[in-house]
Tab-separated table of C-alpha atoms in Angstrom:
chain	number	residue	atom	x	y	z
A	260	MET	CA	-0.012	0.020	0.015
A	261	ILE	CA	2.828	2.410	0.865
A	262	ASN	CA	4.509	1.781	-2.471
A	263	ASN	CA	1.206	2.367	-4.236
A	264	LEU	CA	0.779	5.685	-2.398
A	265	LYS	CA	4.283	6.722	-3.416
A	266	ASP	CA	3.513	5.897	-7.046
A	267	PHE	CA	0.202	7.745	-6.745
A	268	TRP	CA	1.908	10.867	-5.391
A	269	ALA	CA	4.574	10.624	-8.048
A	270	ASP	CA	1.892	10.509	-10.758
A	271	LEU	CA	0.292	13.659	-9.342
A	272	LEU	CA	3.641	15.464	-9.193
A	273	GLN	CA	4.392	14.523	-12.767
A	274	ARG	CA	1.115	16.153	-13.835
A	275	ASN	CA	2.052	19.343	-11.841
A	276	PHE	CA	-0.640	18.730	-9.212
A	277	ASP	CA	-0.750	21.751	-6.920
A	278	PHE	CA	-0.310	20.475	-3.352
A	279	GLN	CA	-0.044	24.077	-2.049
A	280	ILE	CA	-3.449	25.120	-3.251
A	281	GLN	CA	-5.509	27.345	-0.922
A	282	SER	CA	-9.214	27.032	-0.233
A	283	PRO	CA	-11.441	29.945	-1.288
A	284	SER	CA	-11.622	32.647	1.351
A	285	PHE	CA	-14.837	33.272	3.228
A	286	ASN	CA	-16.657	36.125	1.517
A	287	PRO	CA	-20.241	37.178	2.512
A	288	LEU	CA	-20.656	38.872	-0.900
A	289	GLU	CA	-20.616	35.507	-2.647
A	290	GLU	CA	-23.097	34.005	-0.202
A	291	PHE	CA	-25.440	36.941	-0.456
A	292	VAL	CA	-25.516	37.149	-4.285
A	293	SER	CA	-26.529	33.805	-5.701
A	294	ARG	CA	-23.874	32.309	-7.967
A	295	VAL	CA	-22.168	35.694	-8.225
A	296	ARG	CA	-18.888	34.010	-9.266
A	297	GLU	CA	-20.473	32.632	-12.457
A	298	LYS	CA	-22.743	35.535	-13.401
A	299	GLU	CA	-21.073	37.423	-16.218
A	300	ASN	CA	-23.516	40.318	-16.107
A	301	THR	CA	-22.922	40.854	-12.369
A	302	HIS	CA	-19.199	41.276	-12.958
A	303	SER	CA	-19.750	43.540	-15.951
A	304	LYS	CA	-22.021	45.786	-13.938
A	305	ILE	CA	-19.518	46.098	-11.133
A	306	LEU	CA	-16.587	46.591	-13.440
A	307	ALA	CA	-18.311	49.159	-15.653
A	308	ASP	CA	-19.233	51.238	-12.655
A	309	LEU	CA	-15.716	51.047	-11.241
A	310	LEU	CA	-14.149	52.126	-14.589
A	311	ASN	CA	-16.532	55.024	-14.927
A	312	PRO	CA	-15.123	58.287	-13.497
A	313	LYS	CA	-18.678	59.208	-12.589
A	314	GLY	CA	-19.437	55.840	-10.998
A	315	ALA	CA	-21.191	55.363	-7.681
A	316	HIS	CA	-17.846	54.848	-5.962
A	317	ASN	CA	-17.142	58.602	-6.108
A	318	GLN	CA	-13.445	57.974	-6.581
A	319	GLY	CA	-13.221	59.689	-9.944
A	320	SER	CA	-10.888	58.050	-12.545
A	321	LEU	CA	-8.838	56.208	-9.890
A	322	PHE	CA	-9.928	52.684	-10.932
A	323	PHE	CA	-9.876	53.457	-14.655
A	324	GLU	CA	-6.385	54.875	-14.597
A	325	GLU	CA	-5.051	51.796	-12.787
A	326	PHE	CA	-6.885	49.523	-15.215
A	327	LEU	CA	-5.638	51.447	-18.309
A	328	SER	CA	-2.055	51.560	-16.982
A	329	SER	CA	-2.042	47.817	-16.681
A	330	ILE	CA	-3.350	47.411	-20.209
A	331	LEU	CA	-0.825	49.829	-21.672
A	332	ARG	CA	2.082	47.939	-20.173
A	333	SER	CA	1.491	45.283	-22.796
A	334	GLN	CA	0.449	47.658	-25.514
A	335	ASP	CA	3.483	49.869	-26.004
A	336	GLU	CA	2.729	50.415	-29.700
A	337	VAL	CA	-0.405	52.352	-28.806
A	338	GLY	CA	1.739	55.175	-27.332
A	339	VAL	CA	-0.887	56.625	-24.957
A	340	ASP	CA	0.026	59.210	-22.351
A	341	ILE	CA	-2.525	58.815	-19.514
A	342	SER	CA	-1.852	62.311	-18.252
A	343	GLN	CA	-3.107	63.730	-21.593
A	344	LEU	CA	-6.445	61.913	-21.567
A	345	LYS	CA	-9.673	63.735	-21.080
A	346	LEU	CA	-11.488	62.032	-18.207
A	347	ASP	CA	-14.464	64.320	-18.002
A	348	GLU	CA	-16.995	65.120	-20.709
A	349	SER	CA	-15.300	63.081	-23.475
A	350	PHE	CA	-15.254	59.862	-21.500
A	351	TYR	CA	-17.777	57.304	-22.808
A	352	ILE	CA	-18.560	53.892	-21.303
A	353	LYS	CA	-21.403	51.527	-22.221
A	354	ARG	CA	-22.393	48.044	-21.239
A	355	GLU	CA	-23.840	45.697	-23.830
A	356	PHE	CA	-22.734	48.014	-26.620
A	357	CYS	CA	-24.574	46.979	-29.828
A	358	ILE	CA	-22.329	46.959	-32.912
A	359	LYS	CA	-25.209	46.609	-35.436
A	360	GLU	CA	-24.950	50.286	-36.524
A	361	TYR	CA	-21.264	49.948	-37.321
A	362	SER	CA	-21.141	46.443	-38.845
A	363	PRO	CA	-20.453	46.276	-42.584
A	364	ASN	CA	-24.047	45.312	-43.596
A	365	LYS	CA	-25.817	46.674	-40.464
A	366	SER	CA	-26.877	43.110	-39.586
A	367	ASP	CA	-24.465	41.991	-36.819
A	368	LEU	CA	-26.378	41.959	-33.524
A	369	GLY	CA	-23.281	41.369	-31.439
A	370	ARG	CA	-22.902	43.220	-28.201
A	371	ILE	CA	-19.637	44.231	-26.559
A	372	ASP	CA	-19.770	43.538	-22.817
A	373	ILE	CA	-18.088	46.881	-21.951
A	374	TYR	CA	-17.047	49.467	-24.483
A	375	ILE	CA	-14.976	52.508	-23.453
A	376	GLU	CA	-14.085	55.507	-25.620
A	377	ILE	CA	-11.774	58.271	-24.568
A	378	LYS	CA	-9.908	61.148	-26.198
A	379	ASP	CA	-6.589	62.816	-25.442
A	380	SER	CA	-5.753	66.546	-25.535
A	381	ASP	CA	-5.248	66.312	-29.322
A	382	ASN	CA	-8.648	64.655	-29.756
A	383	ASN	CA	-7.076	61.324	-30.711
A	384	VAL	CA	-9.537	58.554	-29.852
A	385	ILE	CA	-8.908	55.252	-28.051
A	386	GLY	CA	-11.572	52.569	-28.173
A	387	ILE	CA	-11.347	49.852	-25.557
A	388	ILE	CA	-13.259	46.617	-26.065
A	389	VAL	CA	-13.710	44.538	-22.873
A	390	GLU	CA	-14.985	41.016	-23.407
A	391	ASN	CA	-16.021	39.368	-20.165
A	392	LYS	CA	-15.768	35.551	-20.213
A	393	ILE	CA	-15.617	35.182	-16.448
A	394	ASN	CA	-18.497	32.673	-16.625
A	395	ASP	CA	-16.258	30.501	-18.815
A	396	ALA	CA	-18.350	31.059	-21.943
A	397	GLN	CA	-16.552	30.231	-25.206
A	398	PHE	CA	-15.758	32.765	-27.905
A	399	GLN	CA	-18.066	32.850	-30.890
A	400	PRO	CA	-16.554	32.509	-34.342
A	401	ASP	CA	-14.548	35.622	-35.206
A	402	GLN	CA	-16.072	37.409	-32.220
A	403	LEU	CA	-13.244	39.830	-31.522
A	404	PRO	CA	-12.456	40.568	-35.153
A	405	ARG	CA	-16.153	41.478	-35.683
A	406	TYR	CA	-16.101	43.752	-32.684
A	407	THR	CA	-12.830	45.355	-33.778
A	408	ASN	CA	-14.020	45.963	-37.365
A	409	ALA	CA	-17.202	47.563	-36.088
A	410	ILE	CA	-15.327	49.898	-33.731
A	411	ARG	CA	-12.872	50.685	-36.564
A	412	ASN	CA	-15.879	51.797	-38.644
A	413	LYS	CA	-17.219	53.802	-35.740
A	414	LEU	CA	-13.903	55.631	-35.308
A	415	LYS	CA	-13.562	55.925	-39.061
A	416	ASN	CA	-10.017	54.518	-38.829
A	417	ASN	CA	-9.074	57.602	-36.814
A	418	GLY	CA	-7.987	56.143	-33.490
A	419	SER	CA	-6.475	53.235	-31.611
A	420	ILE	CA	-8.339	50.080	-30.570
A	421	ILE	CA	-7.404	47.871	-27.648
A	422	SER	CA	-9.140	44.577	-26.945
A	423	VAL	CA	-9.221	43.156	-23.458
A	424	CYS	CA	-10.429	39.630	-22.560
A	425	ILE	CA	-11.285	38.665	-18.978
A	426	PRO	CA	-11.523	34.853	-19.077
A	427	ARG	CA	-12.299	32.616	-16.108
A	428	ASN	CA	-8.895	31.058	-16.752
A	429	CYS	CA	-6.119	31.286	-19.342
A	430	THR	CA	-7.515	28.310	-21.265
A	431	THR	CA	-10.459	30.385	-22.488
A	432	LYS	CA	-9.112	33.107	-24.762
A	433	PRO	CA	-9.452	34.074	-28.440
A	434	GLU	CA	-6.881	33.258	-31.118
A	435	GLU	CA	-6.699	36.953	-31.987
A	436	PRO	CA	-4.159	39.179	-30.166
A	437	CYS	CA	-5.629	40.891	-27.095
A	438	VAL	CA	-4.843	41.771	-23.526
A	439	VAL	CA	-5.700	38.732	-21.350
A	440	MET	CA	-6.645	39.730	-17.801
A	441	THR	CA	-7.488	36.820	-15.488
A	442	PRO	CA	-9.649	37.422	-12.387
A	443	ASP	CA	-6.496	37.325	-10.223
A	444	MET	CA	-4.798	40.000	-12.371
A	445	LEU	CA	-7.969	42.103	-12.232
A	446	ALA	CA	-7.944	41.694	-8.443
A	447	GLU	CA	-4.370	43.013	-8.304
A	448	ILE	CA	-5.353	46.075	-10.348
A	449	LEU	CA	-8.378	46.886	-8.178
A	450	GLU	CA	-6.460	46.286	-4.974
A	451	SER	CA	-3.705	48.639	-6.084
A	452	ALA	CA	-6.294	51.379	-6.794
A	453	THR	CA	-8.215	50.671	-3.579
A	454	LYS	CA	-5.114	51.412	-1.526
A	455	ARG	CA	-5.453	55.043	-2.735
A	456	CYS	CA	-9.200	55.293	-2.032
A	457	SER	CA	-10.279	58.422	-0.115
A	458	ASP	CA	-13.328	56.666	1.326
A	459	ASN	CA	-12.872	53.902	3.844
A	460	HIS	CA	-16.313	52.478	3.111
A	461	VAL	CA	-15.405	52.074	-0.532
A	462	SER	CA	-12.185	50.330	0.495
A	463	THR	CA	-14.084	47.904	2.709
A	464	MET	CA	-16.615	47.042	0.024
A	465	MET	CA	-13.860	46.652	-2.571
A	466	ALA	CA	-12.030	44.158	-0.331
A	467	SER	CA	-15.026	41.835	-0.563
A	468	TYR	CA	-15.159	42.002	-4.362
A	469	ILE	CA	-11.414	41.560	-4.711
A	470	THR	CA	-11.705	38.441	-2.517
A	471	CYS	CA	-14.402	37.188	-4.854
A	472	LEU	CA	-12.100	37.586	-7.880
A	473	ARG	CA	-9.265	35.771	-6.119
A	474	ASN	CA	-11.613	33.010	-5.098
A	475	ILE	CA	-12.337	32.404	-8.772
A	476	ASN	CA	-8.673	31.751	-9.337
A	477	LYS	CA	-8.517	29.409	-6.330
A	478	ILE	CA	-11.537	27.493	-7.635
A	479	ASN	CA	-9.896	27.329	-11.038
A	480	ALA	CA	-6.765	25.814	-9.437
A	481	SER	CA	-8.927	23.309	-7.617
A	482	MET	CA	-10.620	22.386	-10.857
A	483	ASN	CA	-7.232	21.882	-12.520
A	484	ASN	CA	-6.214	19.682	-9.615
A	485	ALA	CA	-9.368	17.677	-9.906
A	486	GLU	CA	-8.703	17.116	-13.617
A	487	LYS	CA	-5.172	15.893	-12.900
A	488	LEU	CA	-6.486	13.683	-10.085
A	489	LEU	CA	-9.050	12.174	-12.457
A	490	GLU	CA	-6.258	11.372	-14.982
A	491	VAL	CA	-4.326	9.491	-12.259
A	492	LEU	CA	-7.445	7.707	-11.008
A	493	ARG	CA	-8.215	6.513	-14.549
A	494	ALA	CA	-4.667	5.363	-15.149
A	495	ASN	CA	-4.496	3.540	-11.816
A	496	HIS	CA	-7.866	1.983	-12.408
A	497	LYS	CA	-6.713	0.493	-15.696
A	498	ASN	CA	-3.532	-0.805	-14.056
A	499	LYS	CA	-5.449	-2.130	-11.041
A	500	THR	CA	-3.198	-0.261	-8.629
A	501	LEU	CA	-4.314	1.416	-5.382
A	502	PRO	CA	-5.618	3.950	-4.603
A	503	TYR	CA	-7.870	4.071	-7.621
A	504	ARG	CA	-11.228	5.061	-6.233
A	505	VAL	CA	-12.438	8.501	-5.303
A	506	SER	CA	-13.409	7.117	-1.905
A	507	ASP	CA	-9.762	6.102	-1.349
A	508	ILE	CA	-8.571	9.630	-2.054
A	509	LYS	CA	-11.204	11.149	0.137
A	510	ALA	CA	-10.161	8.826	2.974
A	511	ILE	CA	-6.575	9.931	2.559
A	512	ILE	CA	-7.529	13.616	2.560
A	513	ASP	CA	-9.908	13.249	5.524
A	514	GLY	CA	-7.251	11.317	7.414
A	515	TYR	CA	-4.639	13.978	6.696
A	516	ASN	CA	-6.954	16.731	7.844
A	517	MET	CA	-7.474	14.902	11.185
A	518	LEU	CA	-3.753	14.389	11.907
A	519	PRO	CA	-3.382	17.487	14.193
A	520	THR	CA	-6.319	16.224	16.295
A	521	VAL	CA	-4.758	12.767	16.557
A	522	TYR	CA	-1.416	14.330	17.524
A	523	LEU	CA	-3.097	16.412	20.222
A	524	ASN	CA	-4.721	13.327	21.789
A	525	LYS	CA	-1.420	11.432	21.683
A	526	ILE	CA	0.464	14.362	23.275
A	527	LYS	CA	-2.156	14.370	26.040
A	528	GLU	CA	-1.663	10.647	26.650
A	529	ALA	CA	2.116	11.105	26.735
A	530	ILE	CA	1.864	13.904	29.312
A	531	GLU	CA	-0.461	11.825	31.499
A	532	LYS	CA	1.826	8.799	31.216
A	533	ILE	CA	4.900	10.771	32.318
A	534	LEU	CA	3.013	12.369	35.199
A	535	THR	CA	1.996	8.981	36.583
A	536	ASP	CA	5.601	8.394	37.616
A	537	ASP	CA	5.242	11.302	40.077
A	538	PRO	CA	2.491	10.678	42.728
A	539	ASP	CA	2.008	14.415	43.471
A	540	ALA	CA	1.808	15.263	39.818
A	541	ARG	CA	-0.519	12.301	39.060
A	542	ASN	CA	-3.012	13.540	41.644
A	543	ASN	CA	-2.768	17.282	41.079
A	544	ILE	CA	-1.668	18.135	37.551
A	545	LYS	CA	-4.683	18.376	35.192
A	546	CYS	CA	-4.531	17.960	31.465
A	547	LYS	CA	-7.517	18.693	29.274
A	548	ILE	CA	-8.166	19.432	25.600
A	549	GLY	CA	-10.101	22.603	24.772
A	550	GLU	CA	-10.410	23.968	28.296
A	551	THR	CA	-9.183	27.428	27.229
A	552	SER	CA	-9.483	27.276	23.481
A	553	SER	CA	-10.453	24.634	20.926
A	554	GLY	CA	-7.532	22.784	19.420
A	555	TYR	CA	-5.210	23.267	22.481
A	556	ILE	CA	-4.215	21.093	25.435
A	557	ASP	CA	-4.279	22.931	28.774
A	558	VAL	CA	-2.057	21.777	31.605
A	559	TRP	CA	-2.285	23.227	35.122
A	560	ASP	CA	-1.652	22.493	38.786
A	561	GLU	CA	-4.996	21.909	40.465
A	562	ARG	CA	-3.575	22.613	44.019
A	563	ILE	CA	-2.659	26.130	43.056
A	564	TYR	CA	-5.921	26.618	41.184
A	565	ARG	CA	-7.971	25.699	44.258
A	566	GLY	CA	-5.936	28.141	46.295
A	567	ARG	CA	-6.672	30.863	43.760
A	568	GLN	CA	-2.980	31.434	43.200
A	569	THR	CA	-3.120	30.397	39.574
A	570	TRP	CA	-1.908	32.996	37.165
A	571	GLN	CA	-0.549	30.802	34.403
A	572	TRP	CA	-0.870	27.471	32.763
A	573	LEU	CA	0.464	25.740	29.619
A	574	SER	CA	-1.435	25.509	26.320
A	575	ILE	CA	-0.063	23.184	23.614
A	576	LYS	CA	-1.122	23.264	19.985
A	577	ALA	CA	-0.285	20.560	17.455
A	578	ASP	CA	0.219	21.244	13.741
A	579	TYR	CA	1.198	18.851	10.926
A	580	ASP	CA	4.882	19.167	11.521
A	581	MET	CA	5.333	20.697	14.967
A	582	ALA	CA	3.901	21.306	18.449
A	583	MET	CA	3.843	24.830	19.939
A	584	ILE	CA	3.963	25.502	23.674
A	585	TYR	CA	2.472	28.727	25.117
A	586	LEU	CA	2.392	30.109	28.618
A	587	VAL	CA	-1.071	31.519	29.293
A	588	SER	CA	-2.086	33.897	32.075
A	589	ASN	CA	-5.430	35.059	33.412
A	590	GLU	CA	-3.874	37.605	35.765
A	591	LYS	CA	-5.903	40.808	35.610
A	592	ASP	CA	-2.865	42.946	36.450
A	593	ARG	CA	-1.083	42.913	33.085
A	594	THR	CA	2.057	44.470	34.458
A	595	LEU	CA	2.345	41.787	37.173
A	596	SER	CA	1.514	39.127	34.594
A	597	ASN	CA	4.357	40.289	32.333
A	598	GLU	CA	6.797	40.384	35.216
A	599	ARG	CA	6.009	36.862	36.314
A	600	ALA	CA	6.320	35.618	32.741
A	601	LYS	CA	9.752	37.159	32.411
A	602	GLN	CA	10.937	35.358	35.549
A	603	VAL	CA	10.768	32.082	33.570
A	604	ASN	CA	11.939	33.711	30.313
A	605	TYR	CA	8.564	34.157	28.640
A	606	ASP	CA	7.476	37.326	26.940
A	607	LEU	CA	5.984	38.671	23.654
A	608	GLY	CA	2.501	38.475	25.229
A	609	GLU	CA	-0.629	38.802	23.132
A	610	LEU	CA	-4.156	39.154	24.409
A	611	TYR	CA	-6.468	36.428	23.100
A	612	LYS	CA	-9.920	35.575	24.479
A	613	GLY	CA	-9.304	37.554	27.654
A	614	ASN	CA	-5.956	35.850	28.517
A	615	MET	CA	-2.372	36.774	27.836
A	616	TRP	CA	-0.445	34.262	25.706
A	617	TYR	CA	3.325	34.296	26.115
A	618	LYS	CA	6.129	32.704	24.070
A	619	PRO	CA	9.609	31.684	25.356
A	620	VAL	CA	12.316	34.291	24.744
A	621	ASN	CA	16.108	34.341	24.735
A	622	ASP	CA	18.387	36.747	26.595
A	623	GLU	CA	17.847	39.387	23.859
A	624	GLY	CA	14.079	39.207	24.281
A	625	SER	CA	13.516	37.508	20.904
A	626	LEU	CA	11.572	34.310	20.313
A	627	ASP	CA	13.449	31.276	21.573
A	628	GLU	CA	12.568	28.922	18.679
A	629	SER	CA	14.038	25.831	20.401
A	630	ARG	CA	11.722	26.242	23.408
A	631	PHE	CA	8.631	27.322	21.500
A	632	HIS	CA	8.482	24.761	18.693
A	633	ILE	CA	9.081	21.014	18.894
A	634	TYR	CA	9.452	19.860	15.302
A	635	PHE	CA	8.472	16.354	14.182
A	636	ASN	CA	11.209	14.338	12.500
A	637	ASP	CA	9.932	13.343	9.011
A	638	GLY	CA	6.473	14.396	10.098
A	639	ILE	CA	6.262	11.826	12.901
A	640	PRO	CA	5.945	13.315	16.385
A	641	ASP	CA	8.075	12.111	19.300
A	642	PHE	CA	5.259	12.144	21.894
A	643	ASP	CA	7.507	11.128	24.766
A	644	LYS	CA	9.870	13.964	24.055
A	645	ILE	CA	6.952	16.427	24.045
A	646	GLY	CA	5.577	15.020	27.340
A	647	LYS	CA	9.002	15.326	29.023
A	648	ARG	CA	9.378	18.920	27.865
A	649	ILE	CA	5.985	19.771	29.342
A	650	LYS	CA	7.028	18.263	32.683
A	651	GLU	CA	10.231	20.344	32.647
A	652	ILE	CA	8.283	23.558	32.062
A	653	LEU	CA	5.879	22.706	34.898
A	654	LYS	CA	8.844	22.367	37.256
A	655	GLU	CA	10.092	25.781	36.159
A	656	LEU	CA	6.721	27.287	36.846
A	657	GLU	CA	6.628	25.965	40.420
A	658	THR	CA	9.181	28.560	41.397
A	659	ILE	CA	6.779	31.330	40.460
A	660	ASN	CA	3.717	29.691	42.047
A	661	LYS	CA	5.590	29.404	45.360
A	662	ALA	CA	6.804	33.000	45.265
């Protein structure tokens, strides 16, 4: 089975499977607007308003200038000086721009998702065609050439034309030359402009939309991974090698996701086992999971707690490749709490859920990595080592408790 898993992983690596992929970020906008990710018109409405200097955002040409600057970086031959553009009365933007009037025989009913027209100080015209394929729709035959020819007729060959395509991913793009702007690239542009917003409310709202665009890219990456996984599953199924069923893979993934919880339980068992060798500790040191915070083991001396002398205890968190040991205090006097922590070389306190969480420090006051993290060799924890380290720290803390 181990050899089969190694072969399985090797097959995924050979197909450039992305093991570092991130899950989509939580974003209320996407939950509130049904299927907002896939709705082309929704994105066109938002984008058209943002690119309009007179849009509801009240940020003038901020978003348009950032958008155009990005386009022009790949369109050097256009030779546009943004500072010379007229961004007031001459600016024209239209969604669902019908090209029928400008098509050769007045019969083409095609519509440009977003069309922008702008002039410079010499009245030279720039026409910008934005084709939104964020819903993964395919290009129609000669779609961009038809749009370009229509706009060329509109401008009467007196102006520059730039075509921009916003595909769901880079696999959906026309054969004709154009500026390809993925959702992630668009997110970068909008984020750069948002940093210069004069209205905090606009910045907050933009952050949600930018997250939406980036989530599209993350979903695309997951889809690519799924396609590669399917290729491996099919190949392994034909060769009768394991794992070859989706349920096998899900079991592997589910098991991997649960490893930190398993580690936490094993660490707790190791602590309790070591403490049994000491009668006083066995009867008085308590060890529970989730007492202070979910996903942590809390260890404290019950004798001191009953005497209301407790000011600190240990909280241990397990990750996939390490354990982290914190010193936690519920002392209301923060100054006193900090002083006591420093007596056992703990500092860098942070307030979390009403308690102060400290990390071990060295003589210079910096994080003492060797005392804070216990790394797992080859991903396999040494539970006895962790248990012994916890017992050592508890002994160090006794000096403070007795003070």
